[in-house]
Short mmCIF file of C-alpha atoms (C1' of nucleotides) in Angstrom, two decimals:
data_model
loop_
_atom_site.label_atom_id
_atom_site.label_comp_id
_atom_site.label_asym_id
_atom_site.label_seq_id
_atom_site.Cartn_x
_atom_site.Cartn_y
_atom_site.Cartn_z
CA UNK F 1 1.56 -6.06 9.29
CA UNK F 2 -1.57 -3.58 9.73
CA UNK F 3 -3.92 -2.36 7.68
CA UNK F 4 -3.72 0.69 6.31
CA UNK F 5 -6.03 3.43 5.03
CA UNK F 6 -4.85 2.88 1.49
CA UNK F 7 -5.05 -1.13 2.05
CA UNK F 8 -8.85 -0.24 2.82
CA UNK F 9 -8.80 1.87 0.16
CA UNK F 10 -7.27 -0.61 -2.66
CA UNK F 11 -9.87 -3.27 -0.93
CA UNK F 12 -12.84 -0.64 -1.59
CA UNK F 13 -11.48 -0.30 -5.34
CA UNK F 14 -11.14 -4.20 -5.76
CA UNK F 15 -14.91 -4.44 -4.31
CA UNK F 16 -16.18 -2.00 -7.19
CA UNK F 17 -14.11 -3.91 -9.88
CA UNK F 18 -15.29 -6.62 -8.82
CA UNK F 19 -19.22 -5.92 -8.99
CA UNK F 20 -19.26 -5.50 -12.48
CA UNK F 21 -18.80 -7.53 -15.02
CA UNK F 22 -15.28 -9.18 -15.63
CA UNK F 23 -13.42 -6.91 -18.25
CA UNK F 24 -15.06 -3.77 -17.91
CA UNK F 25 -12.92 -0.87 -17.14
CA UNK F 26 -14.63 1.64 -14.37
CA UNK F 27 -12.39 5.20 -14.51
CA UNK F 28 -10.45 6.24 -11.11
CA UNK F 29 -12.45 9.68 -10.69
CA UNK F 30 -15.98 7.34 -10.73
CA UNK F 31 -14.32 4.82 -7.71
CA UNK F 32 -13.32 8.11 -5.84
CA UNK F 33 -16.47 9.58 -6.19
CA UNK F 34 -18.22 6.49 -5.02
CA UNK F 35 -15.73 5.99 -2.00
CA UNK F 36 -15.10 8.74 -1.08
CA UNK F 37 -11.10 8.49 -1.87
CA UNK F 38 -8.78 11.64 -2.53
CA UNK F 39 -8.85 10.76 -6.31
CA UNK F 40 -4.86 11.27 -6.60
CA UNK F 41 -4.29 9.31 -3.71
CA UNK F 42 -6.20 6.73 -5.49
CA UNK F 43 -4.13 7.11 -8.67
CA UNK F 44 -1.36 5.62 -6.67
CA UNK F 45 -3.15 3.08 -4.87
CA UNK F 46 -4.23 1.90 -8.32
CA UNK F 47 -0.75 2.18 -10.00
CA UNK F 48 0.09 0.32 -6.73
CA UNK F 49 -2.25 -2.41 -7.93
CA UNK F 50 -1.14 -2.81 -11.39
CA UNK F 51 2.40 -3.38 -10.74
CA UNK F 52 1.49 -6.18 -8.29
CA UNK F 53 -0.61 -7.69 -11.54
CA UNK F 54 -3.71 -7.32 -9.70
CA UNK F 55 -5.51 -4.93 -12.37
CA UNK F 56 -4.88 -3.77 -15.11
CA UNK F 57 -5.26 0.06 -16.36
CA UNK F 58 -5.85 2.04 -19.55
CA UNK F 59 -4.84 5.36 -20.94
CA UNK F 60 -6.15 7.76 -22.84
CA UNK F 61 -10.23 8.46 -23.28
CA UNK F 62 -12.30 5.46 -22.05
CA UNK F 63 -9.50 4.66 -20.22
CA UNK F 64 -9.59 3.20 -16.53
CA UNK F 65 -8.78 -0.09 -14.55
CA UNK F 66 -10.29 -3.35 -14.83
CA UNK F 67 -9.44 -6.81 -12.99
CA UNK F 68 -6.07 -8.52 -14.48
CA UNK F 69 -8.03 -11.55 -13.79
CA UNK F 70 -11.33 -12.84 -12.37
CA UNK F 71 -12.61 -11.67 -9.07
CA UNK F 72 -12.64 -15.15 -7.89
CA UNK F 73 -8.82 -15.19 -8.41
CA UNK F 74 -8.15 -12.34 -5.79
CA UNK F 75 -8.50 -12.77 -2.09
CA UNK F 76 -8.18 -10.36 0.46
CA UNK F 77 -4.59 -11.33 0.98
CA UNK F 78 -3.54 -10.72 -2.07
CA UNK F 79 -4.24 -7.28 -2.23
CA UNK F 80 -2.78 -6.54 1.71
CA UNK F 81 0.62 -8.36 0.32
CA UNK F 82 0.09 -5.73 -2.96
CA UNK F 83 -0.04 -2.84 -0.74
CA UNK F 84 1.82 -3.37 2.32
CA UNK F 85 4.20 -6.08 0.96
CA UNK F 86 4.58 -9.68 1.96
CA UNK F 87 2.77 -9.97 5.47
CA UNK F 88 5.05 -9.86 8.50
CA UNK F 89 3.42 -9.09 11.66
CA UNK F 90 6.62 -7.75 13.05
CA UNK F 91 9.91 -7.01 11.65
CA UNK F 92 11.24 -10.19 13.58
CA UNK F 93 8.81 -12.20 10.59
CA UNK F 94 9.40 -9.62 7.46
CA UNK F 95 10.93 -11.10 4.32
CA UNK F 96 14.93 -11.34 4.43
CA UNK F 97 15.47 -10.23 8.15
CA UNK F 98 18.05 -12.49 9.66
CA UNK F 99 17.37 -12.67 13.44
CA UNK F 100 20.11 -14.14 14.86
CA UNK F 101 18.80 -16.44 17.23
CA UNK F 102 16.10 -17.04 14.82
CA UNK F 103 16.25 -21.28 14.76
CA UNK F 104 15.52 -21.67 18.49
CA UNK F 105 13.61 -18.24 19.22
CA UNK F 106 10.00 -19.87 20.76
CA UNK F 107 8.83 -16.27 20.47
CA UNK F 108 9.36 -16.47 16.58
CA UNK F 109 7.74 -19.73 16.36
CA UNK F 110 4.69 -18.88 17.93
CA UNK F 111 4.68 -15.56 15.93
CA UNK F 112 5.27 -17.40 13.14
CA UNK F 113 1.79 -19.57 13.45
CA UNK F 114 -0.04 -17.08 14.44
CA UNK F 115 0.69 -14.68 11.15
CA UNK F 116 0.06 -18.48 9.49
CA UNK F 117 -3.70 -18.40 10.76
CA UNK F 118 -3.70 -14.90 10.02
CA UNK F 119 -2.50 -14.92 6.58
CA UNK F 120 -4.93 -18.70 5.66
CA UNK F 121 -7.81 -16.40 6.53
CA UNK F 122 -7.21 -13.85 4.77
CA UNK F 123 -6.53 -16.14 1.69
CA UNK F 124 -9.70 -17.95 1.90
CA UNK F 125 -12.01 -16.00 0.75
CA UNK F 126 -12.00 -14.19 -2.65
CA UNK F 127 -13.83 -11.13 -4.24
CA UNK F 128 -16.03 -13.54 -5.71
CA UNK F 129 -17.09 -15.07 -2.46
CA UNK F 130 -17.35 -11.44 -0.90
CA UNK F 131 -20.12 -9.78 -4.23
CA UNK F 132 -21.79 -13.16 -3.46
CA UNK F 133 -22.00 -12.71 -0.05
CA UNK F 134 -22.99 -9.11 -0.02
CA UNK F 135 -25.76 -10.18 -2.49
CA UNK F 136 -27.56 -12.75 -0.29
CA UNK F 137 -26.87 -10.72 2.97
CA UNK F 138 -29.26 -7.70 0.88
CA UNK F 139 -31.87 -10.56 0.08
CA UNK F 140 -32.21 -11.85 3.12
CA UNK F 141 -34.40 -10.28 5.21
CA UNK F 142 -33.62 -8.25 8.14
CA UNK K 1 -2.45 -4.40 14.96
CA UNK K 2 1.17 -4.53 14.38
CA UNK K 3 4.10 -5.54 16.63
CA UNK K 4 6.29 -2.99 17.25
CA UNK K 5 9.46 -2.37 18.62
CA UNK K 6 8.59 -1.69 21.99
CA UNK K 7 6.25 -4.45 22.03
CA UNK K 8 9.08 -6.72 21.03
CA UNK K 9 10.91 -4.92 23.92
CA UNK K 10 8.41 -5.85 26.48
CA UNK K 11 8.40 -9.13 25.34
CA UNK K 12 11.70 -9.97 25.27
CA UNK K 13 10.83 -8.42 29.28
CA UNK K 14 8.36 -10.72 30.05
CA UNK K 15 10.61 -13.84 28.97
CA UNK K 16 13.69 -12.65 31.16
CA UNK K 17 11.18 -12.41 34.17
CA UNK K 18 9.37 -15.66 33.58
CA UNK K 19 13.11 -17.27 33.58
CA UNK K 20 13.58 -16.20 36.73
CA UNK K 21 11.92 -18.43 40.24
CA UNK K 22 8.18 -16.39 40.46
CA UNK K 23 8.31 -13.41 42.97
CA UNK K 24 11.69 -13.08 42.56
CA UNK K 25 12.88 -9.22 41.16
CA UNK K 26 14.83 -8.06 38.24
CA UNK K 27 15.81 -4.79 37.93
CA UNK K 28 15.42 -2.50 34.83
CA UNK K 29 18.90 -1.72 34.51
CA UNK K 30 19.90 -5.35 34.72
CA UNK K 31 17.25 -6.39 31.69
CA UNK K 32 18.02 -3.02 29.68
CA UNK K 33 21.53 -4.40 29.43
CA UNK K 34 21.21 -8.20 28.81
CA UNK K 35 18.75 -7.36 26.06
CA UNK K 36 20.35 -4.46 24.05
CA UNK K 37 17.03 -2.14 25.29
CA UNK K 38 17.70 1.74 26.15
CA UNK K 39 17.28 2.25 29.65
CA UNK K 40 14.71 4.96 29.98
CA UNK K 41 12.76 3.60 26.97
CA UNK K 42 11.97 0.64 28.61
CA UNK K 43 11.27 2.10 31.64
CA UNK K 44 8.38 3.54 29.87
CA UNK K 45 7.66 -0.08 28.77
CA UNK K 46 7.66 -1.62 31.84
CA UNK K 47 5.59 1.16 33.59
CA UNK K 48 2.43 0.66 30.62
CA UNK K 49 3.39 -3.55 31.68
CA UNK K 50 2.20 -2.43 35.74
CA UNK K 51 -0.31 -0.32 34.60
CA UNK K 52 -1.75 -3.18 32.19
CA UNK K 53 -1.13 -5.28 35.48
CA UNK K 54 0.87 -7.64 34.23
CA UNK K 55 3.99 -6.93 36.57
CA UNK K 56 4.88 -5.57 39.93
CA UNK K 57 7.20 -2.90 40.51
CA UNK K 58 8.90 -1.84 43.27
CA UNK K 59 10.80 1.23 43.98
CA UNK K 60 14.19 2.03 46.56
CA UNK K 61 16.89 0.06 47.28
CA UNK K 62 16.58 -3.34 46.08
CA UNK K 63 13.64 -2.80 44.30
CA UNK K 64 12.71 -3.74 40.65
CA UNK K 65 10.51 -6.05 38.25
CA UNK K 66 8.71 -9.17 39.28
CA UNK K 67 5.89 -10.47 37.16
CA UNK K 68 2.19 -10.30 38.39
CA UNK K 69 1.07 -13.68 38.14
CA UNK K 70 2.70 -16.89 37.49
CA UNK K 71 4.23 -17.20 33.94
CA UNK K 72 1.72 -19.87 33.40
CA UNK K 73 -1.18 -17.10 33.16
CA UNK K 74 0.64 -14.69 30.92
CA UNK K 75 0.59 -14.80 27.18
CA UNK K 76 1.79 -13.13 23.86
CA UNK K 77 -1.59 -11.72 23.29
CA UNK K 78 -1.57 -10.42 26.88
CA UNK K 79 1.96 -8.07 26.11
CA UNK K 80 0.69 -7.24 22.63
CA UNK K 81 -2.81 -6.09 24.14
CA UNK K 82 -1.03 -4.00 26.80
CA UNK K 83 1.63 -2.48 24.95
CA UNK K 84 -0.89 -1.75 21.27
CA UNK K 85 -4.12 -2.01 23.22
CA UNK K 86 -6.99 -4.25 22.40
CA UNK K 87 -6.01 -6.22 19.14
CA UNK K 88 -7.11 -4.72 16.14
CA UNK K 89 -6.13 -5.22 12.35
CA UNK K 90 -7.37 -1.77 11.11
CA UNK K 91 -9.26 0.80 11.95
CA UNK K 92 -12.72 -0.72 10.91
CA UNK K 93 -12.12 -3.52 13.56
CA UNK K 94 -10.60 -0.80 16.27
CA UNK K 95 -12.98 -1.38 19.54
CA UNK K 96 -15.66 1.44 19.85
CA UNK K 97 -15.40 2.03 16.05
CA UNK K 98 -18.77 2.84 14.41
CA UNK K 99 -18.36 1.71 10.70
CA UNK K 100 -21.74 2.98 8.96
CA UNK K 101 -22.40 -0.24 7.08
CA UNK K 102 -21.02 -2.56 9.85
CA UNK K 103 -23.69 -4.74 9.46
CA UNK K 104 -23.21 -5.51 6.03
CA UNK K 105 -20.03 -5.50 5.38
CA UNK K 106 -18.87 -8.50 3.87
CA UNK K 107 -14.90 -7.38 4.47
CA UNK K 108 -15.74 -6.65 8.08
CA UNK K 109 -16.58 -10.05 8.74
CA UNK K 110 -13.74 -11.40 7.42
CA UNK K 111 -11.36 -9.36 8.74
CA UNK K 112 -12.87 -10.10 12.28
CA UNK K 113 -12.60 -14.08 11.23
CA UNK K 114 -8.92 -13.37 10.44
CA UNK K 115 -8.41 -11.24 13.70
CA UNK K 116 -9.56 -14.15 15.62
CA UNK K 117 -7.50 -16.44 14.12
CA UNK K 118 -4.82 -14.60 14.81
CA UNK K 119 -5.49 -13.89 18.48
CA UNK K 120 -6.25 -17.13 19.55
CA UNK K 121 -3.20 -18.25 18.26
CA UNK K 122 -1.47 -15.59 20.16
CA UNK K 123 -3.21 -16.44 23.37
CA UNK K 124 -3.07 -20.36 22.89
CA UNK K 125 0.53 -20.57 24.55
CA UNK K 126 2.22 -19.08 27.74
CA UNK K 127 4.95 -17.61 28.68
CA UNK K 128 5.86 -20.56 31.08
CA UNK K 129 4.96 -22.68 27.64
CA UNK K 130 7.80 -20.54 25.80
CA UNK K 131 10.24 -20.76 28.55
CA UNK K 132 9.59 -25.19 28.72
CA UNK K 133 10.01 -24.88 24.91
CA UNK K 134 13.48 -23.13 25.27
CA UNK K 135 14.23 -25.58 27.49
CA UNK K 136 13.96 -28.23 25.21
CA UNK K 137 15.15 -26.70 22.90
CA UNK K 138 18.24 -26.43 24.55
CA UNK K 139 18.57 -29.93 25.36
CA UNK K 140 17.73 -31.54 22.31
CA UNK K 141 21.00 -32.88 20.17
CA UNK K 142 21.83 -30.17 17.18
"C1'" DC G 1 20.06 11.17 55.36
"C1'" DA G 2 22.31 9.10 51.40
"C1'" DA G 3 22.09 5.96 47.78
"C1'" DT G 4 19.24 3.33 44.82
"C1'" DA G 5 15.55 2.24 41.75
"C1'" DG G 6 11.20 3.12 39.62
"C1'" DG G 7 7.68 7.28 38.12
"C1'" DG G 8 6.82 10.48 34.95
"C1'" DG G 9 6.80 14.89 32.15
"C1'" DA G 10 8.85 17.31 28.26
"C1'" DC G 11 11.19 17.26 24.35
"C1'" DT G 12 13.55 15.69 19.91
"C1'" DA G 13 14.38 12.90 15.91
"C1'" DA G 14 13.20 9.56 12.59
"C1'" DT G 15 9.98 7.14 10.10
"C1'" DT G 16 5.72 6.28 8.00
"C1'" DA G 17 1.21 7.49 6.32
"C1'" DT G 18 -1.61 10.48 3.90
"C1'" DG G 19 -2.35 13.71 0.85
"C1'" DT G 20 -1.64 17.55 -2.83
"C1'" DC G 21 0.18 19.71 -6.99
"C1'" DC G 22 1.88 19.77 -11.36
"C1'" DT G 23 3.67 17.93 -15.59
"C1'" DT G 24 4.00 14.07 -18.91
"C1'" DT G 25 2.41 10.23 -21.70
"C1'" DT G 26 -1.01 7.50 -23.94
"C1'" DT G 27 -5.24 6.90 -26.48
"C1'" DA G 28 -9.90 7.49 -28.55
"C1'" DT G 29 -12.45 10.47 -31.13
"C1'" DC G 30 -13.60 14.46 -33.85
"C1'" DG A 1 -3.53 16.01 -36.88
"C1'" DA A 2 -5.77 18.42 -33.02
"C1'" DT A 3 -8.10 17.91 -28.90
"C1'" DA A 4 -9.62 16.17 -24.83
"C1'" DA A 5 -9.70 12.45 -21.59
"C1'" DA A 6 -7.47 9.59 -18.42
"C1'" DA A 7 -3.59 7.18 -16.31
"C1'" DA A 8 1.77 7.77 -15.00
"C1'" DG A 9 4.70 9.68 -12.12
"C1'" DG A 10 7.83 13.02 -9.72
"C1'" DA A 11 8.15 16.45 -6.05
"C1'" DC A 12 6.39 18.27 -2.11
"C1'" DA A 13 3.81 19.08 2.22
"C1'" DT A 14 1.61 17.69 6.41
"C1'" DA A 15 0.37 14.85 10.08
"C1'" DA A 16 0.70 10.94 12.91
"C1'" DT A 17 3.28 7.49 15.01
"C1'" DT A 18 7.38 5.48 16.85
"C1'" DA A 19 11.60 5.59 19.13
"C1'" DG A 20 14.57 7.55 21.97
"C1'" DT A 21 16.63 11.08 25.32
"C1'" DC A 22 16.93 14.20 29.27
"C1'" DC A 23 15.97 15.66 33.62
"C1'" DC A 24 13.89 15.84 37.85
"C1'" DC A 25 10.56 13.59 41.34
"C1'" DT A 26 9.20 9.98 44.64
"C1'" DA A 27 9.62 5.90 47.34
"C1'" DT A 28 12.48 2.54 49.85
"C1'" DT A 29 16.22 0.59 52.19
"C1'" DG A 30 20.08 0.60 55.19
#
DNA sequence: CAATAGGGGACTAATTATGTCCTTTTTATC
DNA sequence: GATAAAAAGGACATAATTAGTCCCCTATTG
């Protein structure tokens, strides 16, 4: 697993989505614009996002993306798996791969727990928490 | 942060060694072919292991591979570090990166909580740990 | 001094990541 | 219905990274 550019970038787009109100649809160019993303790069982030039923996108004039479901559904893990695909830290890990000495590699094991800790992290903390955290951190003073 | 190949490579390097009575020499040739690893390729990977000071080489005649330090004093995050460099999920956690709103940012910190997660699990056992575990492994009935 | 084993530079190939361009489809509105 | 807006999506292009290969150099031992 790593993160990439466009993980950072679908995790920007998530973070706009998710500061305004639930339902509202916010048009790719606008999240671009605001983050500074190559606006067709973003198109395929976005698509990217939709297929993994993370948001949910509009044609046509006042078109654009909105959540698929509240921001306090949608953690930080979710969109890495949506990008990247299920987290593997190596290939040893990724989805399918039969290593065969995989029952009594120690190596995998401890690979294993780690991407565990990794992954729980990542899941416990969702958009909501993040807006909500971003709006006492500007309240509080410095 | 991700694990490649020739981190897996080094490793799978580090276990053969830490089998082996410490001090004692393994040649490159000799680990190359037990473990399916292209000869010059992971004589590249052993020279980044010396540099990182993890093993000893030693050239002419006889020479070869020995670990630096006791098995017991080596662990998974050590390899990964030295092969990938310091431990870092993406960029915005990469070590002398200056993310503008690194302060703030409410994604930062959790990436960094996740990070540590993940390398403390990786540092948590040994390579002596992983070579008792095989052990046992071994031993116990199937 | 000959054979052995690591050191290391240069290069190639394959894969992945990041973007760009252009055309199509859908939809609201005039 | 025509038009314009906005996402869908295919085809490319470019760059970076990863993996591997080749060839010669240097150190060590006997």
């Amino acid at each position: 697993m790593q993160i990439t550019r466009q993980t950072e970038y679908a995790i920007h787009t998530l973070l706009e989505l998710s500061r305004v109100p639930f339902g509202e649809l916010l048009q790719t160019k606008a999240i671009s614009e605001r983050q500074g993303i190559p606006e067709d790069f973003l198109k395929k982030t976005i698509q990217i996002l939709a297929r993994a039923g993370l948001v949910q996108t509009q044609r046509g004039t006042q078109g654009g993306v909105r959540l698929a479901r509240p921001s306090s559904q949608i953690t930080l893990g979710d969109v890495i798996a949506a990008i990247e695909g299920p987290l593997a830290i190596n290939v040893c890990l990724a989805y399918g791969n039969q290593c065969p000495d995989k029952g009594t590699c120690q190596v995998h094991r401890i690979l294993q727990g780690a991407q565990k800790a990794l992954v729980d992290e990542l899941n416990r903390r969702t958009f909501a928490d993040i807006v909500e955290m971003e709006r006492s951190a500007e309240q509080a003073p410095h």
